[in-house]
Coordinates of C-alpha atoms in Angstrom, one line a residue:
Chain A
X1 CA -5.1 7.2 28.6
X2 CA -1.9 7.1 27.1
X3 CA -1.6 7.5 23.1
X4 CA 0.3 4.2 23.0
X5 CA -3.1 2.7 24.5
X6 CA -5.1 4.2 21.9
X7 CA -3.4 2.5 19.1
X8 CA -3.1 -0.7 20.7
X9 CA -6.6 -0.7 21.7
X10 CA -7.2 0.2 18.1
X11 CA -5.0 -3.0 16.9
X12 CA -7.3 -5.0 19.1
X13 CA -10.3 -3.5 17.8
X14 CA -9.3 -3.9 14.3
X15 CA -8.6 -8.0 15.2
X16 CA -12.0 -8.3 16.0
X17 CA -13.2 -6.8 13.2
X18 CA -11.2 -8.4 10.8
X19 CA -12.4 -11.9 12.4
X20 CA -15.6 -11.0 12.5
X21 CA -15.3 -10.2 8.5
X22 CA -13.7 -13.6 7.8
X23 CA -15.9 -15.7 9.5
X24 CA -18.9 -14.5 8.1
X25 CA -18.3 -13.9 4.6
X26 CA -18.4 -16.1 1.8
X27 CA -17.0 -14.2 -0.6
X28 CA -12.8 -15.0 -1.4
X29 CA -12.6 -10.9 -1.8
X30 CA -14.5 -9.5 1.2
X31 CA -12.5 -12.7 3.6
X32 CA -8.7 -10.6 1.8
X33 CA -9.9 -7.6 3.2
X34 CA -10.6 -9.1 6.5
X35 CA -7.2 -11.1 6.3
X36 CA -5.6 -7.7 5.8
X37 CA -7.2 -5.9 8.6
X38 CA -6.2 -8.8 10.9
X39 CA -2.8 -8.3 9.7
X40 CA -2.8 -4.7 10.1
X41 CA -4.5 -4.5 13.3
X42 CA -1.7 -6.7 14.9
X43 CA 0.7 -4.8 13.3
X44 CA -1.0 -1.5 14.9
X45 CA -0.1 -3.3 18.3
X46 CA 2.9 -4.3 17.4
X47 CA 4.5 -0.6 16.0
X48 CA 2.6 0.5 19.6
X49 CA 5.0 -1.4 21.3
X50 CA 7.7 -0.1 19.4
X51 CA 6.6 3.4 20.7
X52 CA 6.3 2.0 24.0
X53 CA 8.5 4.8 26.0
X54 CA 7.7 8.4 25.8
X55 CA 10.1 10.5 25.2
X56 CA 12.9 8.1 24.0
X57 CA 13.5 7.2 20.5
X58 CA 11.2 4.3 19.0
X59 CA 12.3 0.8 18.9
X60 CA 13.4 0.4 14.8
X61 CA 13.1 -3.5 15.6
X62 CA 9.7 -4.1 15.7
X63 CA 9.4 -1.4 12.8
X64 CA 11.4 -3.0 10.5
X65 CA 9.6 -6.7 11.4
X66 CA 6.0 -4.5 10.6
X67 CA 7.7 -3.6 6.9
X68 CA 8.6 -7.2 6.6
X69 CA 4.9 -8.4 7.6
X70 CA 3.0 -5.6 5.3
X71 CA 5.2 -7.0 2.3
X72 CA 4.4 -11.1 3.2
X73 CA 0.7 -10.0 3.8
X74 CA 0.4 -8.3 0.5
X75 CA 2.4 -11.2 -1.2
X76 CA -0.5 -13.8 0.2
X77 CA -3.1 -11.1 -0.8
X78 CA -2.1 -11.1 -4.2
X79 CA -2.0 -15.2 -4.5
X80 CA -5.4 -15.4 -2.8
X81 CA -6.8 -12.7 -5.1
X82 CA -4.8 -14.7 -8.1
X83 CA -6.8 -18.0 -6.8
X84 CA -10.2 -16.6 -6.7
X85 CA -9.9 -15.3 -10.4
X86 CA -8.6 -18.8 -11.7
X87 CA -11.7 -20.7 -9.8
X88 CA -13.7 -17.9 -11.2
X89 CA -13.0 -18.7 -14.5
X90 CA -12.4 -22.0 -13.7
X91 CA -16.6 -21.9 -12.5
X92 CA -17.3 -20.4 -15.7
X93 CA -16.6 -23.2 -17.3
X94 CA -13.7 -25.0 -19.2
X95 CA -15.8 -24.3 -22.6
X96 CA -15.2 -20.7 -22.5
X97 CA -11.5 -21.0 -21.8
X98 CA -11.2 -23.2 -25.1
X99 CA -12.3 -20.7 -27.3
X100 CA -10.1 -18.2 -25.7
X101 CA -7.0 -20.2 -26.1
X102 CA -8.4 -21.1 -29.8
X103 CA -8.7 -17.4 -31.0
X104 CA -6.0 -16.2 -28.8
X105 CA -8.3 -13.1 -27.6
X106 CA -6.3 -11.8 -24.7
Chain B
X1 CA -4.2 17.4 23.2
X2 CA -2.1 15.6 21.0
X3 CA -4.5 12.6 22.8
X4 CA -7.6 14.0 21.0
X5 CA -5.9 14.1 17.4
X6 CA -4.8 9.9 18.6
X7 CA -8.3 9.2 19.6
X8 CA -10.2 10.6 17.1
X9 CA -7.6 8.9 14.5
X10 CA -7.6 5.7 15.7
X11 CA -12.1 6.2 15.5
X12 CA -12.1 7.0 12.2
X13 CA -9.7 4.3 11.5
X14 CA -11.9 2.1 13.4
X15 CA -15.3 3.0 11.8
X16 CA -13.8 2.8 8.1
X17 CA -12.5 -0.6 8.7
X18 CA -16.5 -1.4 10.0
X19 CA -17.6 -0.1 7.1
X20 CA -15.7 -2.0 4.5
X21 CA -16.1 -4.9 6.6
X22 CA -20.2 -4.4 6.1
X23 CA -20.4 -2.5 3.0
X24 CA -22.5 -4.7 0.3
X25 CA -21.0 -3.1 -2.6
X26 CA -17.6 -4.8 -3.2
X27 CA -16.9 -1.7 -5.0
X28 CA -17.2 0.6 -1.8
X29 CA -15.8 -1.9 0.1
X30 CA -12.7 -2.0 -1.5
X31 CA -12.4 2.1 -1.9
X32 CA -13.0 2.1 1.8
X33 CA -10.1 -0.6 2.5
X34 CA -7.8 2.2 0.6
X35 CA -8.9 4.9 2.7
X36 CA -8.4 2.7 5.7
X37 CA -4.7 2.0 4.5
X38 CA -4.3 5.6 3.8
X39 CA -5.2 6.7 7.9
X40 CA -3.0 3.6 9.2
X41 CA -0.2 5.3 7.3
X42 CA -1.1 8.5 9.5
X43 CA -1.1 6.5 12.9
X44 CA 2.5 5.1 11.7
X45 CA 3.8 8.9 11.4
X46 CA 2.2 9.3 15.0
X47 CA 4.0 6.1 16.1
X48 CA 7.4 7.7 14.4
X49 CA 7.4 5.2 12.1
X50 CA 8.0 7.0 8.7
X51 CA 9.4 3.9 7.0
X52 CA 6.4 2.2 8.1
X53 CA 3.9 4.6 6.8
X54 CA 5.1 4.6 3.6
X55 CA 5.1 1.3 3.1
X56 CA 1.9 0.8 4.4
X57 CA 0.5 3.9 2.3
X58 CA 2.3 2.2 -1.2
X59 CA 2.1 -1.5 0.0
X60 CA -0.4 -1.9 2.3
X61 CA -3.1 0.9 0.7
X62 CA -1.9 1.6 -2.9
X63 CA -0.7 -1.8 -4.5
X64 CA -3.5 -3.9 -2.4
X65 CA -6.3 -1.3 -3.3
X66 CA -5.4 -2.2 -7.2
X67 CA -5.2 -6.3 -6.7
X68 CA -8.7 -6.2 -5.1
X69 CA -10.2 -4.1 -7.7
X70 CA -8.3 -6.0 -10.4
X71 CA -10.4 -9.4 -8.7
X72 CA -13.3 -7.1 -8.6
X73 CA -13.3 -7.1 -12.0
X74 CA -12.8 -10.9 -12.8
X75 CA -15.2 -12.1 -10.2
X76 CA -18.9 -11.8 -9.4
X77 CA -19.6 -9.6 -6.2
X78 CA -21.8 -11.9 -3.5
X79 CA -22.8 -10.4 -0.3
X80 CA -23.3 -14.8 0.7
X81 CA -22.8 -15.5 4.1
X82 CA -21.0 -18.2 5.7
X83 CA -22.9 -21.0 8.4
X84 CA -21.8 -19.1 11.8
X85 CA -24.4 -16.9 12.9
X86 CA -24.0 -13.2 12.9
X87 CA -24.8 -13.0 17.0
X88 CA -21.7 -16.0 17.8
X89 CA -19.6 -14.3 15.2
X90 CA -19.6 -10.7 16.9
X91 CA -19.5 -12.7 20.5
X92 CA -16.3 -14.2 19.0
X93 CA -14.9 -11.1 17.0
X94 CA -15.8 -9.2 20.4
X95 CA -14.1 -11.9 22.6
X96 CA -11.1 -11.8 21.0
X97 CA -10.8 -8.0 20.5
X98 CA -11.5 -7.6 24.4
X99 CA -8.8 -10.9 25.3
X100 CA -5.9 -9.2 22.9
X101 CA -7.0 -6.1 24.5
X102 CA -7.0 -6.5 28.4
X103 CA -3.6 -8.5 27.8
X104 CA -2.2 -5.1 26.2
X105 CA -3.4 -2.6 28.8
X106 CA -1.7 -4.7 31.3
X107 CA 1.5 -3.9 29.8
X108 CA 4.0 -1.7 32.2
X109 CA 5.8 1.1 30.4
X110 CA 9.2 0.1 32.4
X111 CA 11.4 -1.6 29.9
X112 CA 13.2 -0.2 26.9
X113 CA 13.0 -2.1 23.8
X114 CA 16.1 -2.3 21.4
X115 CA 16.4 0.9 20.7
X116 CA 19.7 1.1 23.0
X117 CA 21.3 -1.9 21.2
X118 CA 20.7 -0.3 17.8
X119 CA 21.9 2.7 18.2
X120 CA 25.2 1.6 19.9
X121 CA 25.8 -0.4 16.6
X122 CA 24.3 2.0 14.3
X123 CA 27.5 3.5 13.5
X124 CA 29.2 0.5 12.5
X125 CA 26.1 -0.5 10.5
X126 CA 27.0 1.7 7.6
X127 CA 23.8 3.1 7.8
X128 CA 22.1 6.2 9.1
X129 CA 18.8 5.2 9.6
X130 CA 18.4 2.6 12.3
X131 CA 15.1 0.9 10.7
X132 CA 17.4 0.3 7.6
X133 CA 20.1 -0.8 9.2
X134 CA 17.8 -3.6 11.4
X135 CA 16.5 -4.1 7.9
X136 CA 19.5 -4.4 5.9
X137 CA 22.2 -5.3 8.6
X138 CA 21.4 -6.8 11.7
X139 CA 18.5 -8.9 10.2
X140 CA 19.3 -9.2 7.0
X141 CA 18.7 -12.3 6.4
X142 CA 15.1 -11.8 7.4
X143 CA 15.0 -9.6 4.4
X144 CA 16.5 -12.0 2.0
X145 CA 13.9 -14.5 2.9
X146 CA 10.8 -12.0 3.0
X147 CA 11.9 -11.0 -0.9
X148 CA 12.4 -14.8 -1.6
X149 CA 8.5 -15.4 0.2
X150 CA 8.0 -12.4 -2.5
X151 CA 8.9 -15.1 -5.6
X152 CA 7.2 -17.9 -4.1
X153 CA 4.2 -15.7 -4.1
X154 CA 4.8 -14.7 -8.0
X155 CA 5.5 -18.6 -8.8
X156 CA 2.5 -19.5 -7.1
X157 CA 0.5 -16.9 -9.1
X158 CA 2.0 -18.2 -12.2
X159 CA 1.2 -21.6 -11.1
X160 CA -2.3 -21.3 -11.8
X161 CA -2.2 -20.4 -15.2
X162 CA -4.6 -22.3 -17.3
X163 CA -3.0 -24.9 -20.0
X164 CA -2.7 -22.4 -22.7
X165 CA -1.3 -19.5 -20.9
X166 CA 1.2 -20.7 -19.5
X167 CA 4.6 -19.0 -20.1
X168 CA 2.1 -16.3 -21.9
X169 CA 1.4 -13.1 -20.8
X170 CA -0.6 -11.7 -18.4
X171 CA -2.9 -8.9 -19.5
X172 CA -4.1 -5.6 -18.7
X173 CA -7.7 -4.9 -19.3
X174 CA -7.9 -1.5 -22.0
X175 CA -11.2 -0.5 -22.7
X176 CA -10.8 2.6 -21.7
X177 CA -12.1 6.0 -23.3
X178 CA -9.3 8.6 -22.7
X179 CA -6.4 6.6 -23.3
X180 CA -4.2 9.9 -25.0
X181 CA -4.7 11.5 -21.3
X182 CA -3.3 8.4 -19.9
X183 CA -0.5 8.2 -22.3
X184 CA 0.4 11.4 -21.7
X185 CA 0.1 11.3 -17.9
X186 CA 2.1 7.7 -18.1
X187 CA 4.8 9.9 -20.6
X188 CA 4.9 12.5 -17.9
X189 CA 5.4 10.5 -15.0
X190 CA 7.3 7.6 -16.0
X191 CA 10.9 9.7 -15.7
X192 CA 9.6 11.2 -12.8
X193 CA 8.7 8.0 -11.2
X194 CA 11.7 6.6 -11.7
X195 CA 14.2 9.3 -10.3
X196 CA 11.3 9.6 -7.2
X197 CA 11.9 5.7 -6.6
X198 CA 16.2 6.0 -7.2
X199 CA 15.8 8.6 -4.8
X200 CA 13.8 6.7 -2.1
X201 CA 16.7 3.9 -2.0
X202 CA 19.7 6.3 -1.9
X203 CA 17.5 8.8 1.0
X204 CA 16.9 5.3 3.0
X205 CA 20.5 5.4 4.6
X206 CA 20.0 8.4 6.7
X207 CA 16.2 9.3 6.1
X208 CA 12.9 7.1 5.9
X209 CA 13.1 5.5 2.9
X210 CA 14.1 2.3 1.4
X211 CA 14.3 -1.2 -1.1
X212 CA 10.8 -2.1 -0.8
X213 CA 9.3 1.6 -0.8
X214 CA 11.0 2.5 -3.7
X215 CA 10.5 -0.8 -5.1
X216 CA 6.6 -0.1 -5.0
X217 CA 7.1 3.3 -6.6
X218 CA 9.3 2.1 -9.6
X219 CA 6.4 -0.7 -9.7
X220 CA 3.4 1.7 -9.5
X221 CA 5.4 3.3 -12.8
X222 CA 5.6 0.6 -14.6
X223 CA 2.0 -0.7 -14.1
X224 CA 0.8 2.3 -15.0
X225 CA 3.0 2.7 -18.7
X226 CA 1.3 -0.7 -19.1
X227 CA -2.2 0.5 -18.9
X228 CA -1.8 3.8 -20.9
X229 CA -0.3 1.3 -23.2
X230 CA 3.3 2.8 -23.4
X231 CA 4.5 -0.9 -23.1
X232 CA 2.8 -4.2 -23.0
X233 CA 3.5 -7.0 -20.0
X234 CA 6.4 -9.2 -20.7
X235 CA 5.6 -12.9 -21.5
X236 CA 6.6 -14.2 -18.1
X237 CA 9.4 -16.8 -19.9
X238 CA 10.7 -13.5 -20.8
X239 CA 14.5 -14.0 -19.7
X240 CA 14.7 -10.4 -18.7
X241 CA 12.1 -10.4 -17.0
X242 CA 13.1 -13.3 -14.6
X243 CA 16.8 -12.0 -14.7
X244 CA 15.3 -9.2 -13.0
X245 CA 13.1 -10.7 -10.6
X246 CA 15.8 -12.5 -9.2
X247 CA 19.1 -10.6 -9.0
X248 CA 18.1 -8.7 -6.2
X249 CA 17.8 -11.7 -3.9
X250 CA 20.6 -13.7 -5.8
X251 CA 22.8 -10.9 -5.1
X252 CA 21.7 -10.0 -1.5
X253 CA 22.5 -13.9 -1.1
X254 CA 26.0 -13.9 -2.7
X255 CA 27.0 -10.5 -0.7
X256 CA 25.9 -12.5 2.5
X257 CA 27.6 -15.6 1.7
X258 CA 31.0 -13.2 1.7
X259 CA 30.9 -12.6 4.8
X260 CA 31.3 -16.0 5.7
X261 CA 35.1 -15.1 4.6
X262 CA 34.9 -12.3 7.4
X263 CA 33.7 -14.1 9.8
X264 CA 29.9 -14.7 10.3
X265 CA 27.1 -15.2 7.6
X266 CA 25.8 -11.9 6.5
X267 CA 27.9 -10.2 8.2
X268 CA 29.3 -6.4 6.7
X269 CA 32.7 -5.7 7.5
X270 CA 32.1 -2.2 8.8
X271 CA 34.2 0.5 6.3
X272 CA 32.4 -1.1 3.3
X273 CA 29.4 -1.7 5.3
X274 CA 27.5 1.3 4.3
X275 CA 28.4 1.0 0.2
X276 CA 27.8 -2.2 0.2
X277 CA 24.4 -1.9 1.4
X278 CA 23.6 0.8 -0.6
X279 CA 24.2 -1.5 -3.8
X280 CA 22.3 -3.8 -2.0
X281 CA 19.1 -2.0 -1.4
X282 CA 19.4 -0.7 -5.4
X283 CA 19.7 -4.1 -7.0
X284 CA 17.4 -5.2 -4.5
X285 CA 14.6 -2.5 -5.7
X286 CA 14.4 -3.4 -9.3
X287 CA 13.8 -7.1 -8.1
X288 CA 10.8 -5.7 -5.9
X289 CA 9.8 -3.4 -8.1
X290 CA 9.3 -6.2 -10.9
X291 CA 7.9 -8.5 -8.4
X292 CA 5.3 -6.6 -6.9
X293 CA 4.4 -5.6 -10.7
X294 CA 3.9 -8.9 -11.7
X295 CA 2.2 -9.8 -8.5
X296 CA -0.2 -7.4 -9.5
X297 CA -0.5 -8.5 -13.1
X298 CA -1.5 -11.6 -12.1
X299 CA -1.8 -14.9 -14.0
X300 CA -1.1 -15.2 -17.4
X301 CA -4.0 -16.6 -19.5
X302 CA -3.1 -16.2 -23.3
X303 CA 0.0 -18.0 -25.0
X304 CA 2.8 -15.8 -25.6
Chain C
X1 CA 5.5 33.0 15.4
X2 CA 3.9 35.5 12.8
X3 CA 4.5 33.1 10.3
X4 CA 3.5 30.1 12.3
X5 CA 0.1 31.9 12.5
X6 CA 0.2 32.5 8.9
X7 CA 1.2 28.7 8.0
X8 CA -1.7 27.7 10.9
X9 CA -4.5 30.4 8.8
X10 CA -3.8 28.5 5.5
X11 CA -3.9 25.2 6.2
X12 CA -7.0 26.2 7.8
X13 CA -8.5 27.9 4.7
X14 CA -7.1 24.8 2.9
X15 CA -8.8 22.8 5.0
X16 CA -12.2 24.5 4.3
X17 CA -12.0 23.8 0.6
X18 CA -11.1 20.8 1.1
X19 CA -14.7 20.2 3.5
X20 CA -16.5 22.0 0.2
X21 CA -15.1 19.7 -2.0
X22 CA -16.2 16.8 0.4
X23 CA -19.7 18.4 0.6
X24 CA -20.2 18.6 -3.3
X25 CA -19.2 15.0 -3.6
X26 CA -22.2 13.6 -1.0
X27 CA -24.6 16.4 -2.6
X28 CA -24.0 17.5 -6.4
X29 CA -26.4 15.2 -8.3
X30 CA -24.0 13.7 -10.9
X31 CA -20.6 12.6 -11.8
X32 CA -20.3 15.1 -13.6
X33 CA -20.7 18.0 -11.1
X34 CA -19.7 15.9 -8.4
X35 CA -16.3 15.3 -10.1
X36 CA -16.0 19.1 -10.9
X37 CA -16.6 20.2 -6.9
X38 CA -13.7 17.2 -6.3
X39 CA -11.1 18.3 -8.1
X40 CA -11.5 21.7 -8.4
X41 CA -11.9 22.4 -4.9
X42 CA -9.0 19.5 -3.6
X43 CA -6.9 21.0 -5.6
X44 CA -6.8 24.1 -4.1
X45 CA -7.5 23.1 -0.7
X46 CA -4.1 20.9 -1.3
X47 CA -2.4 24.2 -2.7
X48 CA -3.0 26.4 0.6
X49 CA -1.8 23.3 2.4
X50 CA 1.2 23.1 1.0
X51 CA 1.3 26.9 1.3
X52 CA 0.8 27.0 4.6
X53 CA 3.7 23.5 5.1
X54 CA 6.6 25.8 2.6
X55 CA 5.6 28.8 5.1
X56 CA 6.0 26.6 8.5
X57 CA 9.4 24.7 7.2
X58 CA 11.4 27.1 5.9
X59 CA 13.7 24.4 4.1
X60 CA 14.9 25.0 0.5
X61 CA 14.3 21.2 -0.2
X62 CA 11.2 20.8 2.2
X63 CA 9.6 23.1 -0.2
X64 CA 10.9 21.7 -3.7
X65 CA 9.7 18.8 -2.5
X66 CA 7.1 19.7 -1.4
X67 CA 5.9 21.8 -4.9
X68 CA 6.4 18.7 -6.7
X69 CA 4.2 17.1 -4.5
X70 CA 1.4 19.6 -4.8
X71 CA 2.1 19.3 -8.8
X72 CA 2.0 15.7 -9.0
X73 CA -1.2 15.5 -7.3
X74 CA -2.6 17.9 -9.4
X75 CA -1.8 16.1 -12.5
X76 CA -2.8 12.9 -11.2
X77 CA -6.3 14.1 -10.1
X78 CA -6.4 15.7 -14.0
X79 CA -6.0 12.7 -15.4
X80 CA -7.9 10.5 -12.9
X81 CA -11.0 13.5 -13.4
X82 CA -10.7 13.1 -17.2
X83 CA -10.6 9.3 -17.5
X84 CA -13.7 9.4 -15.6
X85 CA -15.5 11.7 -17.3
X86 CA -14.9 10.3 -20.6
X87 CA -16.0 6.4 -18.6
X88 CA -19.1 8.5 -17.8
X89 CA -19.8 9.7 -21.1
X90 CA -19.1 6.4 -23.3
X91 CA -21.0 4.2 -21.0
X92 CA -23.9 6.9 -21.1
X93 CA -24.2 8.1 -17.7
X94 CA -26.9 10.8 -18.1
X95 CA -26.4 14.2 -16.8
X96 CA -28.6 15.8 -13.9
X97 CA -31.3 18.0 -15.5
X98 CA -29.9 21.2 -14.8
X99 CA -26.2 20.4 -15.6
X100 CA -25.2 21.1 -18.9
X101 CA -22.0 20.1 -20.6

């Protein structure tokens, strides 16, 4: 088994396992991580085809797209993390948030 | 034997990512999510992609580790479950595993990928390092529009602010005992930090290295001055603040728009290639770098 | 290739204090000892590492760089050890009975 089939058989793995994290579970934290090891395992395949000959030089094309999709994927993580805090607080009730914003506590 | 060091990598990698998946402490789940980042980062040096590993180690590990703990601390942990049953939702997870996985194996190692393309152009790229130059050159624009998906993100976090904090400040949570060996770690490694991240950008042309690695780096700093209280968060009107979040792009942008005049957008003509990417990638760092910091900062909730 | 043996011996020996350090963190009873066995024994696992990398490069710069490396993830663990500690101790983690402070 080549090395190159390793990893992409990992990248496939890690898909599954990602899915399987964001279907079953409820929480908006545990579904990011998923998200993330969805992205990353498909990003495993892709930087295996990159690598795809032995010997020669690895394709920078694909690498550079991977670097593009690690930055987007951390961009959504940090708006979906910034969304579960605000309906947190948001669940917690608009009460509590009032006498924040009254007293100014940080 | 180099296979063994692969397989048992790519196991580990394989069995951490299970366990974060299942863990019922957030907490562990989260610390294993880092780890997990950490040994994808080794694969990439196996896959001789150096750029990618350390982006993935700073990015993908590092800044994503300290956003999840961040929500951690903001919102209950729940080990709820959604409707599907476990049984259909490992048939599915399984079923789509073994589909992207049979369509991989079938995969012939006959063609070449870019590689040749690159490297016949490299030269006239400006750049030394080809994953730079596909980054900085030949798709450039890509890269204007990924650091543009960047402040969508940011205005998006911002967007949520409730009615009092807007244009406030986000803040960072201090009650912490020990904050003089912070202070003085943060004292220590701010300079340090900073020449480590300039140093990134300017090794990027001919070594692994780059904007958005550095960028994470001169970030990682900064966030961490703001917890040992060396410097507090900027209200986000702060018109420094949004100066620098968007010259890098704005400038990227203008370059690009120049080479209209020579012929094709984003296009560098080649003796100035390399210089002007170079200023590029720099201006283009601070912008990430305060980007990713404010991502991470999240949304402010206190008036200014 | 003597020196390629040498670099090879102290990863190794680095590596072994680095599977001690592991072994203290799943079986010291407290954070306390448990942080002691983590840094005191990554720390020098990381140094023969590096020890055995300077010795197996050869390159001015590689091992600079390398130094810095090995000092910046020292100081980092310092801190990271005391800020936990301290955590420990304010929000009145107890000790293990036979660890004293």
């Amino acid at each position: 088994m080549s090395s190159i089939l390793v990893y992409s058989l990992t990248g496939a793995a890690l898909i599954g396992i990602g899915i399987y994290g964001f279907v079953r579970s409820a929480h908006l934290l545990r579904r990011l991580i998923a998200f993330n090891i969805v992205g990353s395992g498909v990003f495993l395949l892709f930087g295996a085809f990159a690598r795809r000959i032995s010997g020669a030089e690895a394709d920078p094309v694909p690498q550079a797209i991977i670097i593009t999709g690690i930055v987007v994927a951390f961009a959504a993580t940090a708006l979906g993390a910034a969304l579960a805090i605000a309906l947190e607080h948001k669940r917690r009730g608009a009460s509590v948030e009032e006498v924040e914003g009254e007293e100014g506590n940080a | 034997m180099t296979h063994a060091f692969d397989i048992l990598l790519c196991l580990m990698i394989l069995a951490v990512s299970g366990a974060a998946i299942m863990g019922r402490d957030l907490f562990v789940s989260i610390a294993l999510f880092v780890i997990y980042g950490l040994l994808l980062a080794i694969a990439w040096v196996r896959l001789d992609a150096i750029d990618v590993a350390l982006a993935e180690a700073a990015i993908g590990a590092g800044l994503s580790g300290i956003l999840l703990l961040r929500g951690l601390s903001e919102v209950r942990d729940s080990t709820a479950k959604r409707a599907l049953r476990a049984p259909l939702t490992i048939l599915l997870g399984t079923s789509v595993a073994a589909a992207v996985g049979w369509a991989v194996s079938d995969l012939v190692e006959r063609e070449l990928g870019l590689q040749q393309r690159v490297g016949e152009h490299l030269a006239a790229s400006g750049v030394a390092n080809p994953v730079t130059a596909v980054l900085l050159n030949f798709r450039g624009w890509d890269t204007l529009l990924e650091s543009i998906v960047l402040l969508a993100a940011l205005a998006g976090v911002w967007a949520v602010s409730p009615g009092r904090g807007a244009l406030g400040r986000p803040h960072v949570h201090r009650h912490l005992a020990g904050e003089d060996v912070l202070s003085t770690f943060g004292r220590f490694l701010a300079p340090l930090g900073f020449v480590v991240g300039a140093y990134v950008v300017w090794t990027g042309s001919s070594a692994p290295g780059g904007a958005f690695q550095a960028g994470t780096v001169l970030a990682a700093v900064w966030l961490l001055t703001m917890m040992a209280k060396l410097s507090s968060p900027p209200a986000i009107s702060d018109l420094r603040l949004r100066t620098a979040l968007i010259i890098g792009p704005l400038l990227f942008l203008a370059v690009g728009s120049t080479g209209l005049l020579a012929g094709a957008f984003f296009s560098f003509p080649a003796p100035h290639a390399g210089v002007m990417i170079v200023a590029i990638e720099l201006v283009l760092a601070v912008s990430i770098a305060a980007t990713l910091a404010m991502l991470v900062l999240g949304t402010p909730r206190s008036a200014p | 290739m003597i020196l390629d043996g040498a670099a090879a011996m102290l990863i190794l020996v680095g590596l072994f204090f680095f599977t001690a350090g592991t072994v203290g963190l799943l079986r010291f009873p407290d954070v306390h000892s448990r942080l002691h066995a983590l840094t005191k024994a990554d720390n020098l696992g990381l140094g023969f590492i590096v020890l055995g990398a300077a010795i197996h490069l050869r390159d001015g710069w590689a091992i600079a760089k390398l130094i810095l490396l090995w000092g910046l993830a020292v100081a980092a663990a310092g801190a990271v050890a005391q800020l936990i500690a301290r955590a420990a101790l304010a929000s009145g983690v107890e000790g293990d009975d036979d660890t004293r402070l």
